[in-house]
JSON list of C-alpha atoms in Angstrom, two decimals:
[
{"chain": "A", "resi": 1, "resn": "MET", "atom": "CA", "xyz": [32.72, 90.40, 106.49]},
{"chain": "A", "resi": 2, "resn": "ASN", "atom": "CA", "xyz": [35.43, 90.91, 108.95]},
{"chain": "A", "resi": 3, "resn": "THR", "atom": "CA", "xyz": [35.03, 93.56, 111.16]},
{"chain": "A", "resi": 4, "resn": "ARG", "atom": "CA", "xyz": [37.99, 93.46, 113.05]},
{"chain": "A", "resi": 5, "resn": "PRO", "atom": "CA", "xyz": [39.85, 96.40, 111.37]},
{"chain": "A", "resi": 6, "resn": "ARG", "atom": "CA", "xyz": [43.71, 95.61, 109.77]},
{"chain": "A", "resi": 7, "resn": "ILE", "atom": "CA", "xyz": [47.00, 95.78, 112.04]},
{"chain": "A", "resi": 8, "resn": "HIS", "atom": "CA", "xyz": [49.59, 98.08, 110.17]},
{"chain": "A", "resi": 9, "resn": "ILE", "atom": "CA", "xyz": [52.99, 96.98, 110.18]},
{"chain": "A", "resi": 10, "resn": "VAL", "atom": "CA", "xyz": [55.99, 99.02, 109.48]},
{"chain": "A", "resi": 11, "resn": "ILE", "atom": "CA", "xyz": [59.23, 97.14, 108.70]},
{"chain": "A", "resi": 12, "resn": "ILE", "atom": "CA", "xyz": [62.60, 99.53, 108.61]},
{"chain": "A", "resi": 13, "resn": "SER", "atom": "CA", "xyz": [65.05, 98.43, 105.81]},
{"chain": "A", "resi": 14, "resn": "SER", "atom": "CA", "xyz": [68.12, 100.87, 105.26]},
{"chain": "A", "resi": 15, "resn": "GLY", "atom": "CA", "xyz": [68.31, 99.43, 101.46]},
{"chain": "A", "resi": 16, "resn": "LEU", "atom": "CA", "xyz": [65.93, 96.81, 99.21]},
{"chain": "A", "resi": 17, "resn": "ASN", "atom": "CA", "xyz": [68.08, 97.98, 95.73]},
{"chain": "A", "resi": 18, "resn": "VAL", "atom": "CA", "xyz": [70.56, 94.38, 96.58]},
{"chain": "A", "resi": 19, "resn": "ALA", "atom": "CA", "xyz": [70.78, 90.83, 96.32]},
{"chain": "A", "resi": 20, "resn": "GLY", "atom": "CA", "xyz": [71.20, 90.05, 100.04]},
{"chain": "A", "resi": 21, "resn": "GLY", "atom": "CA", "xyz": [69.58, 88.07, 102.80]},
{"chain": "A", "resi": 22, "resn": "LEU", "atom": "CA", "xyz": [68.35, 91.08, 104.93]},
{"chain": "A", "resi": 23, "resn": "GLU", "atom": "CA", "xyz": [66.65, 92.74, 101.32]},
{"chain": "A", "resi": 24, "resn": "LYS", "atom": "CA", "xyz": [65.19, 89.55, 100.44]},
{"chain": "A", "resi": 25, "resn": "MET", "atom": "CA", "xyz": [64.09, 88.28, 104.37]},
{"chain": "A", "resi": 26, "resn": "VAL", "atom": "CA", "xyz": [62.18, 92.07, 104.51]},
{"chain": "A", "resi": 27, "resn": "ILE", "atom": "CA", "xyz": [60.46, 91.52, 101.39]},
{"chain": "A", "resi": 28, "resn": "ALA", "atom": "CA", "xyz": [59.97, 88.06, 102.06]},
{"chain": "A", "resi": 29, "resn": "LEU", "atom": "CA", "xyz": [58.43, 88.94, 105.11]},
{"chain": "A", "resi": 30, "resn": "ALA", "atom": "CA", "xyz": [56.10, 91.96, 103.78]},
{"chain": "A", "resi": 31, "resn": "ASN", "atom": "CA", "xyz": [54.72, 89.79, 101.45]},
{"chain": "A", "resi": 32, "resn": "ALA", "atom": "CA", "xyz": [53.60, 87.29, 103.60]},
{"chain": "A", "resi": 33, "resn": "LEU", "atom": "CA", "xyz": [51.94, 89.48, 106.17]},
{"chain": "A", "resi": 34, "resn": "GLN", "atom": "CA", "xyz": [50.16, 91.12, 103.51]},
{"chain": "A", "resi": 35, "resn": "GLU", "atom": "CA", "xyz": [48.91, 88.21, 102.05]},
{"chain": "A", "resi": 36, "resn": "ARG", "atom": "CA", "xyz": [47.44, 87.20, 105.79]},
{"chain": "A", "resi": 37, "resn": "ASN", "atom": "CA", "xyz": [45.30, 90.36, 105.39]},
{"chain": "A", "resi": 38, "resn": "TYR", "atom": "CA", "xyz": [48.07, 93.00, 107.24]},
{"chain": "A", "resi": 39, "resn": "ALA", "atom": "CA", "xyz": [48.16, 96.72, 106.22]},
{"chain": "A", "resi": 40, "resn": "ILE", "atom": "CA", "xyz": [52.00, 96.76, 105.12]},
{"chain": "A", "resi": 41, "resn": "SER", "atom": "CA", "xyz": [54.09, 99.47, 104.26]},
{"chain": "A", "resi": 42, "resn": "LEU", "atom": "CA", "xyz": [58.44, 99.54, 104.28]},
{"chain": "A", "resi": 43, "resn": "LEU", "atom": "CA", "xyz": [60.16, 102.54, 105.63]},
{"chain": "A", "resi": 44, "resn": "ILE", "atom": "CA", "xyz": [63.53, 102.26, 103.62]},
{"chain": "A", "resi": 45, "resn": "LEU", "atom": "CA", "xyz": [65.90, 104.54, 105.14]},
{"chain": "A", "resi": 46, "resn": "GLY", "atom": "CA", "xyz": [67.41, 106.44, 101.84]},
{"chain": "A", "resi": 47, "resn": "SER", "atom": "CA", "xyz": [66.18, 107.49, 98.37]},
{"chain": "A", "resi": 48, "resn": "ASP", "atom": "CA", "xyz": [66.76, 104.70, 96.31]},
{"chain": "A", "resi": 49, "resn": "LYS", "atom": "CA", "xyz": [63.56, 102.94, 96.02]},
{"chain": "A", "resi": 50, "resn": "ASN", "atom": "CA", "xyz": [64.74, 100.23, 93.50]},
{"chain": "A", "resi": 51, "resn": "ARG", "atom": "CA", "xyz": [64.20, 96.50, 94.63]},
{"chain": "A", "resi": 52, "resn": "PHE", "atom": "CA", "xyz": [65.72, 93.79, 93.70]},
{"chain": "A", "resi": 53, "resn": "PHE", "atom": "CA", "xyz": [63.37, 90.81, 94.76]},
{"chain": "A", "resi": 54, "resn": "PRO", "atom": "CA", "xyz": [59.96, 90.96, 93.75]},
{"chain": "A", "resi": 55, "resn": "ILE", "atom": "CA", "xyz": [57.13, 92.78, 96.12]},
{"chain": "A", "resi": 56, "resn": "ASN", "atom": "CA", "xyz": [53.58, 93.21, 95.94]},
{"chain": "A", "resi": 57, "resn": "ASP", "atom": "CA", "xyz": [51.59, 96.08, 94.77]},
{"chain": "A", "resi": 58, "resn": "ASN", "atom": "CA", "xyz": [49.44, 96.26, 97.68]},
{"chain": "A", "resi": 59, "resn": "ILE", "atom": "CA", "xyz": [52.67, 96.94, 99.93]},
{"chain": "A", "resi": 60, "resn": "ASN", "atom": "CA", "xyz": [53.28, 101.04, 100.71]},
{"chain": "A", "resi": 61, "resn": "ILE", "atom": "CA", "xyz": [57.07, 101.88, 100.03]},
{"chain": "A", "resi": 62, "resn": "ASP", "atom": "CA", "xyz": [58.08, 104.80, 101.40]},
{"chain": "A", "resi": 63, "resn": "ASN", "atom": "CA", "xyz": [61.54, 106.50, 101.67]},
{"chain": "A", "resi": 64, "resn": "ILE", "atom": "CA", "xyz": [62.89, 108.63, 104.46]},
{"chain": "A", "resi": 65, "resn": "GLU", "atom": "CA", "xyz": [66.63, 110.46, 104.52]},
{"chain": "A", "resi": 66, "resn": "ALA", "atom": "CA", "xyz": [67.85, 108.92, 107.80]},
{"chain": "A", "resi": 67, "resn": "ASP", "atom": "CA", "xyz": [71.30, 107.48, 108.74]},
{"chain": "A", "resi": 68, "resn": "PHE", "atom": "CA", "xyz": [71.19, 108.12, 112.32]},
{"chain": "A", "resi": 69, "resn": "GLY", "atom": "CA", "xyz": [74.83, 109.30, 112.51]},
{"chain": "A", "resi": 70, "resn": "ILE", "atom": "CA", "xyz": [76.50, 106.19, 111.16]},
{"chain": "A", "resi": 71, "resn": "GLY", "atom": "CA", "xyz": [78.85, 106.49, 108.90]},
{"chain": "A", "resi": 72, "resn": "GLY", "atom": "CA", "xyz": [80.59, 108.98, 106.73]},
{"chain": "A", "resi": 73, "resn": "THR", "atom": "CA", "xyz": [83.35, 111.87, 107.66]},
{"chain": "A", "resi": 74, "resn": "ALA", "atom": "CA", "xyz": [81.24, 114.12, 109.81]},
{"chain": "A", "resi": 75, "resn": "THR", "atom": "CA", "xyz": [82.99, 114.92, 113.09]},
{"chain": "A", "resi": 76, "resn": "TYR", "atom": "CA", "xyz": [81.56, 113.56, 116.51]},
{"chain": "A", "resi": 77, "resn": "LEU", "atom": "CA", "xyz": [79.37, 116.30, 117.63]},
{"chain": "A", "resi": 78, "resn": "GLN", "atom": "CA", "xyz": [78.06, 116.44, 113.40]},
{"chain": "A", "resi": 79, "resn": "ARG", "atom": "CA", "xyz": [76.90, 112.91, 114.16]},
{"chain": "A", "resi": 80, "resn": "LYS", "atom": "CA", "xyz": [75.19, 113.65, 117.25]},
{"chain": "A", "resi": 81, "resn": "ILE", "atom": "CA", "xyz": [73.10, 116.58, 116.01]},
{"chain": "A", "resi": 82, "resn": "ARG", "atom": "CA", "xyz": [72.28, 114.42, 112.60]},
{"chain": "A", "resi": 83, "resn": "PHE", "atom": "CA", "xyz": [71.20, 111.32, 114.99]},
{"chain": "A", "resi": 84, "resn": "PHE", "atom": "CA", "xyz": [68.81, 113.43, 116.93]},
{"chain": "A", "resi": 85, "resn": "LYS", "atom": "CA", "xyz": [67.48, 115.43, 113.27]},
{"chain": "A", "resi": 86, "resn": "ASP", "atom": "CA", "xyz": [66.51, 112.04, 112.04]},
{"chain": "A", "resi": 87, "resn": "VAL", "atom": "CA", "xyz": [64.81, 110.70, 115.01]},
{"chain": "A", "resi": 88, "resn": "SER", "atom": "CA", "xyz": [62.89, 113.48, 114.67]},
{"chain": "A", "resi": 89, "resn": "LEU", "atom": "CA", "xyz": [61.91, 113.12, 111.01]},
{"chain": "A", "resi": 90, "resn": "LEU", "atom": "CA", "xyz": [60.84, 109.27, 112.25]},
{"chain": "A", "resi": 91, "resn": "ARG", "atom": "CA", "xyz": [58.75, 110.78, 114.27]},
{"chain": "A", "resi": 92, "resn": "LYS", "atom": "CA", "xyz": [57.43, 112.51, 112.07]},
{"chain": "A", "resi": 93, "resn": "LYS", "atom": "CA", "xyz": [57.27, 109.88, 109.58]},
{"chain": "A", "resi": 94, "resn": "MET", "atom": "CA", "xyz": [55.89, 107.48, 112.05]},
{"chain": "A", "resi": 95, "resn": "ILE", "atom": "CA", "xyz": [52.60, 109.77, 112.85]},
{"chain": "A", "resi": 96, "resn": "ALA", "atom": "CA", "xyz": [51.93, 109.70, 109.30]},
{"chain": "A", "resi": 97, "resn": "LEU", "atom": "CA", "xyz": [51.93, 106.30, 108.78]},
{"chain": "A", "resi": 98, "resn": "GLN", "atom": "CA", "xyz": [50.24, 105.73, 112.26]},
{"chain": "A", "resi": 99, "resn": "PRO", "atom": "CA", "xyz": [51.47, 101.82, 112.76]},
{"chain": "A", "resi": 100, "resn": "ASN", "atom": "CA", "xyz": [50.44, 99.18, 114.94]},
{"chain": "A", "resi": 101, "resn": "ILE", "atom": "CA", "xyz": [53.66, 97.65, 115.08]},
{"chain": "A", "resi": 102, "resn": "VAL", "atom": "CA", "xyz": [56.92, 98.64, 114.09]},
{"chain": "A", "resi": 103, "resn": "ILE", "atom": "CA", "xyz": [59.89, 95.73, 112.89]},
{"chain": "A", "resi": 104, "resn": "THR", "atom": "CA", "xyz": [63.11, 97.45, 112.87]},
{"chain": "A", "resi": 105, "resn": "THR", "atom": "CA", "xyz": [65.81, 95.45, 111.41]},
{"chain": "A", "resi": 106, "resn": "GLU", "atom": "CA", "xyz": [69.38, 97.00, 112.57]},
{"chain": "A", "resi": 107, "resn": "TYR", "atom": "CA", "xyz": [70.71, 98.02, 115.91]},
{"chain": "A", "resi": 108, "resn": "PRO", "atom": "CA", "xyz": [70.47, 101.94, 114.79]},
{"chain": "A", "resi": 109, "resn": "GLN", "atom": "CA", "xyz": [67.10, 102.16, 113.95]},
{"chain": "A", "resi": 110, "resn": "THR", "atom": "CA", "xyz": [65.70, 99.77, 117.34]},
{"chain": "A", "resi": 111, "resn": "VAL", "atom": "CA", "xyz": [68.17, 102.79, 119.54]},
{"chain": "A", "resi": 112, "resn": "ALA", "atom": "CA", "xyz": [66.41, 105.64, 117.60]},
{"chain": "A", "resi": 113, "resn": "PHE", "atom": "CA", "xyz": [63.06, 104.45, 118.33]},
{"chain": "A", "resi": 114, "resn": "ILE", "atom": "CA", "xyz": [63.53, 104.63, 122.07]},
{"chain": "A", "resi": 115, "resn": "PHE", "atom": "CA", "xyz": [65.81, 107.26, 121.90]},
{"chain": "A", "resi": 116, "resn": "GLY", "atom": "CA", "xyz": [62.87, 109.20, 120.44]},
{"chain": "A", "resi": 117, "resn": "ARG", "atom": "CA", "xyz": [60.29, 107.37, 123.21]},
{"chain": "A", "resi": 118, "resn": "LEU", "atom": "CA", "xyz": [58.69, 105.98, 120.18]},
{"chain": "A", "resi": 119, "resn": "HIS", "atom": "CA", "xyz": [58.69, 103.18, 122.01]},
{"chain": "A", "resi": 120, "resn": "LYS", "atom": "CA", "xyz": [55.60, 104.72, 124.49]},
{"chain": "A", "resi": 121, "resn": "LYS", "atom": "CA", "xyz": [53.24, 104.68, 121.37]},
{"chain": "A", "resi": 122, "resn": "TYR", "atom": "CA", "xyz": [53.98, 102.05, 118.73]},
{"chain": "A", "resi": 123, "resn": "LYS", "atom": "CA", "xyz": [54.91, 98.30, 119.87]},
{"chain": "A", "resi": 124, "resn": "ILE", "atom": "CA", "xyz": [58.47, 97.44, 118.38]},
{"chain": "A", "resi": 125, "resn": "ILE", "atom": "CA", "xyz": [60.10, 94.22, 117.61]},
{"chain": "A", "resi": 126, "resn": "ALA", "atom": "CA", "xyz": [63.74, 94.51, 117.04]},
{"chain": "A", "resi": 127, "resn": "TRP", "atom": "CA", "xyz": [64.68, 91.95, 114.18]},
{"chain": "A", "resi": 128, "resn": "GLN", "atom": "CA", "xyz": [67.94, 91.35, 114.33]},
{"chain": "A", "resi": 129, "resn": "HIS", "atom": "CA", "xyz": [70.13, 90.55, 111.03]},
{"chain": "A", "resi": 130, "resn": "SER", "atom": "CA", "xyz": [74.20, 91.26, 112.15]},
{"chain": "A", "resi": 131, "resn": "SER", "atom": "CA", "xyz": [75.55, 89.68, 115.01]},
{"chain": "A", "resi": 132, "resn": "TYR", "atom": "CA", "xyz": [75.47, 91.08, 118.22]},
{"chain": "A", "resi": 133, "resn": "TYR", "atom": "CA", "xyz": [79.36, 91.38, 118.69]},
{"chain": "A", "resi": 134, "resn": "GLN", "atom": "CA", "xyz": [79.00, 93.45, 115.46]},
{"chain": "A", "resi": 135, "resn": "LEU", "atom": "CA", "xyz": [82.02, 96.40, 116.09]},
{"chain": "A", "resi": 136, "resn": "LYS", "atom": "CA", "xyz": [80.17, 99.28, 117.60]},
{"chain": "A", "resi": 137, "resn": "SER", "atom": "CA", "xyz": [81.74, 102.31, 119.55]},
{"chain": "A", "resi": 138, "resn": "ARG", "atom": "CA", "xyz": [81.15, 102.27, 123.41]},
{"chain": "A", "resi": 139, "resn": "ILE", "atom": "CA", "xyz": [78.07, 104.84, 123.05]},
{"chain": "A", "resi": 140, "resn": "TRP", "atom": "CA", "xyz": [76.27, 102.78, 120.10]},
{"chain": "A", "resi": 141, "resn": "LYS", "atom": "CA", "xyz": [76.72, 99.42, 122.45]},
{"chain": "A", "resi": 142, "resn": "LYS", "atom": "CA", "xyz": [75.34, 101.22, 125.48]},
{"chain": "A", "resi": 143, "resn": "SER", "atom": "CA", "xyz": [72.44, 102.61, 123.65]},
{"chain": "A", "resi": 144, "resn": "ALA", "atom": "CA", "xyz": [71.55, 99.29, 121.80]},
{"chain": "A", "resi": 145, "resn": "ASP", "atom": "CA", "xyz": [71.87, 97.19, 125.21]},
{"chain": "A", "resi": 146, "resn": "TYR", "atom": "CA", "xyz": [69.60, 100.08, 126.60]},
{"chain": "A", "resi": 147, "resn": "ALA", "atom": "CA", "xyz": [67.38, 100.07, 123.78]},
{"chain": "A", "resi": 148, "resn": "TYR", "atom": "CA", "xyz": [66.58, 96.14, 123.35]},
{"chain": "A", "resi": 149, "resn": "LYS", "atom": "CA", "xyz": [65.32, 96.29, 126.85]},
{"chain": "A", "resi": 150, "resn": "LYS", "atom": "CA", "xyz": [62.49, 98.44, 126.40]},
{"chain": "A", "resi": 151, "resn": "VAL", "atom": "CA", "xyz": [61.38, 96.93, 123.07]},
{"chain": "A", "resi": 152, "resn": "GLN", "atom": "CA", "xyz": [58.07, 94.24, 123.41]},
{"chain": "A", "resi": 153, "resn": "ALA", "atom": "CA", "xyz": [60.25, 91.60, 121.16]},
{"chain": "A", "resi": 154, "resn": "ILE", "atom": "CA", "xyz": [63.06, 90.80, 120.32]},
{"chain": "A", "resi": 155, "resn": "VAL", "atom": "CA", "xyz": [64.20, 87.96, 117.09]},
{"chain": "A", "resi": 156, "resn": "CYS", "atom": "CA", "xyz": [67.32, 86.84, 116.27]},
{"chain": "A", "resi": 157, "resn": "LEU", "atom": "CA", "xyz": [68.72, 84.10, 113.59]},
{"chain": "A", "resi": 158, "resn": "THR", "atom": "CA", "xyz": [70.64, 81.92, 115.69]},
{"chain": "A", "resi": 159, "resn": "LYS", "atom": "CA", "xyz": [70.37, 80.15, 119.14]},
{"chain": "A", "resi": 160, "resn": "GLU", "atom": "CA", "xyz": [73.84, 81.78, 120.39]},
{"chain": "A", "resi": 161, "resn": "GLU", "atom": "CA", "xyz": [71.97, 84.98, 119.60]},
{"chain": "A", "resi": 162, "resn": "ASN", "atom": "CA", "xyz": [68.54, 83.73, 121.34]},
{"chain": "A", "resi": 163, "resn": "ILE", "atom": "CA", "xyz": [70.75, 83.75, 124.17]},
{"chain": "A", "resi": 164, "resn": "ILE", "atom": "CA", "xyz": [72.47, 86.80, 124.56]},
{"chain": "A", "resi": 165, "resn": "PHE", "atom": "CA", "xyz": [69.10, 88.50, 123.90]},
{"chain": "A", "resi": 166, "resn": "CYS", "atom": "CA", "xyz": [67.92, 86.78, 126.65]},
{"chain": "A", "resi": 167, "resn": "ARG", "atom": "CA", "xyz": [69.15, 88.41, 129.42]},
{"chain": "A", "resi": 168, "resn": "PHE", "atom": "CA", "xyz": [67.55, 91.89, 127.97]}
]
């Protein structure tokens, strides 16, 4: 009998309800890790519980309403307040889930983890599914660059992205 404790991995995604590449890969990774006896939780940012791709029944799926102040018609100050409220919500959810490893799939999630000081308690892997040069404000770019320096690993989709992220 294996007495080694199961490693609990939380994968954070903005949604799983469409037939996109990010959604497909998040579910494929979750299914593959669960088959290798990891405890897997998917944390979806939003209230939609629908999934386009099939997912293993043993994978825990949880939702929180968080966008970290991106989008919408809010003022700059309202977005920053929303960011810190969402970081607080994320901290509470991580305390409840108690993961060993967290995989973020988008830069706002990575930034939220670092600004919430969650990198002090959990190992974080930033799995980048968008171009480093994706349009973002100067504050988000500086925050993301700072956050990438604090994570344990960055997974890139292309060799070109790998070269960029190697400087972190």
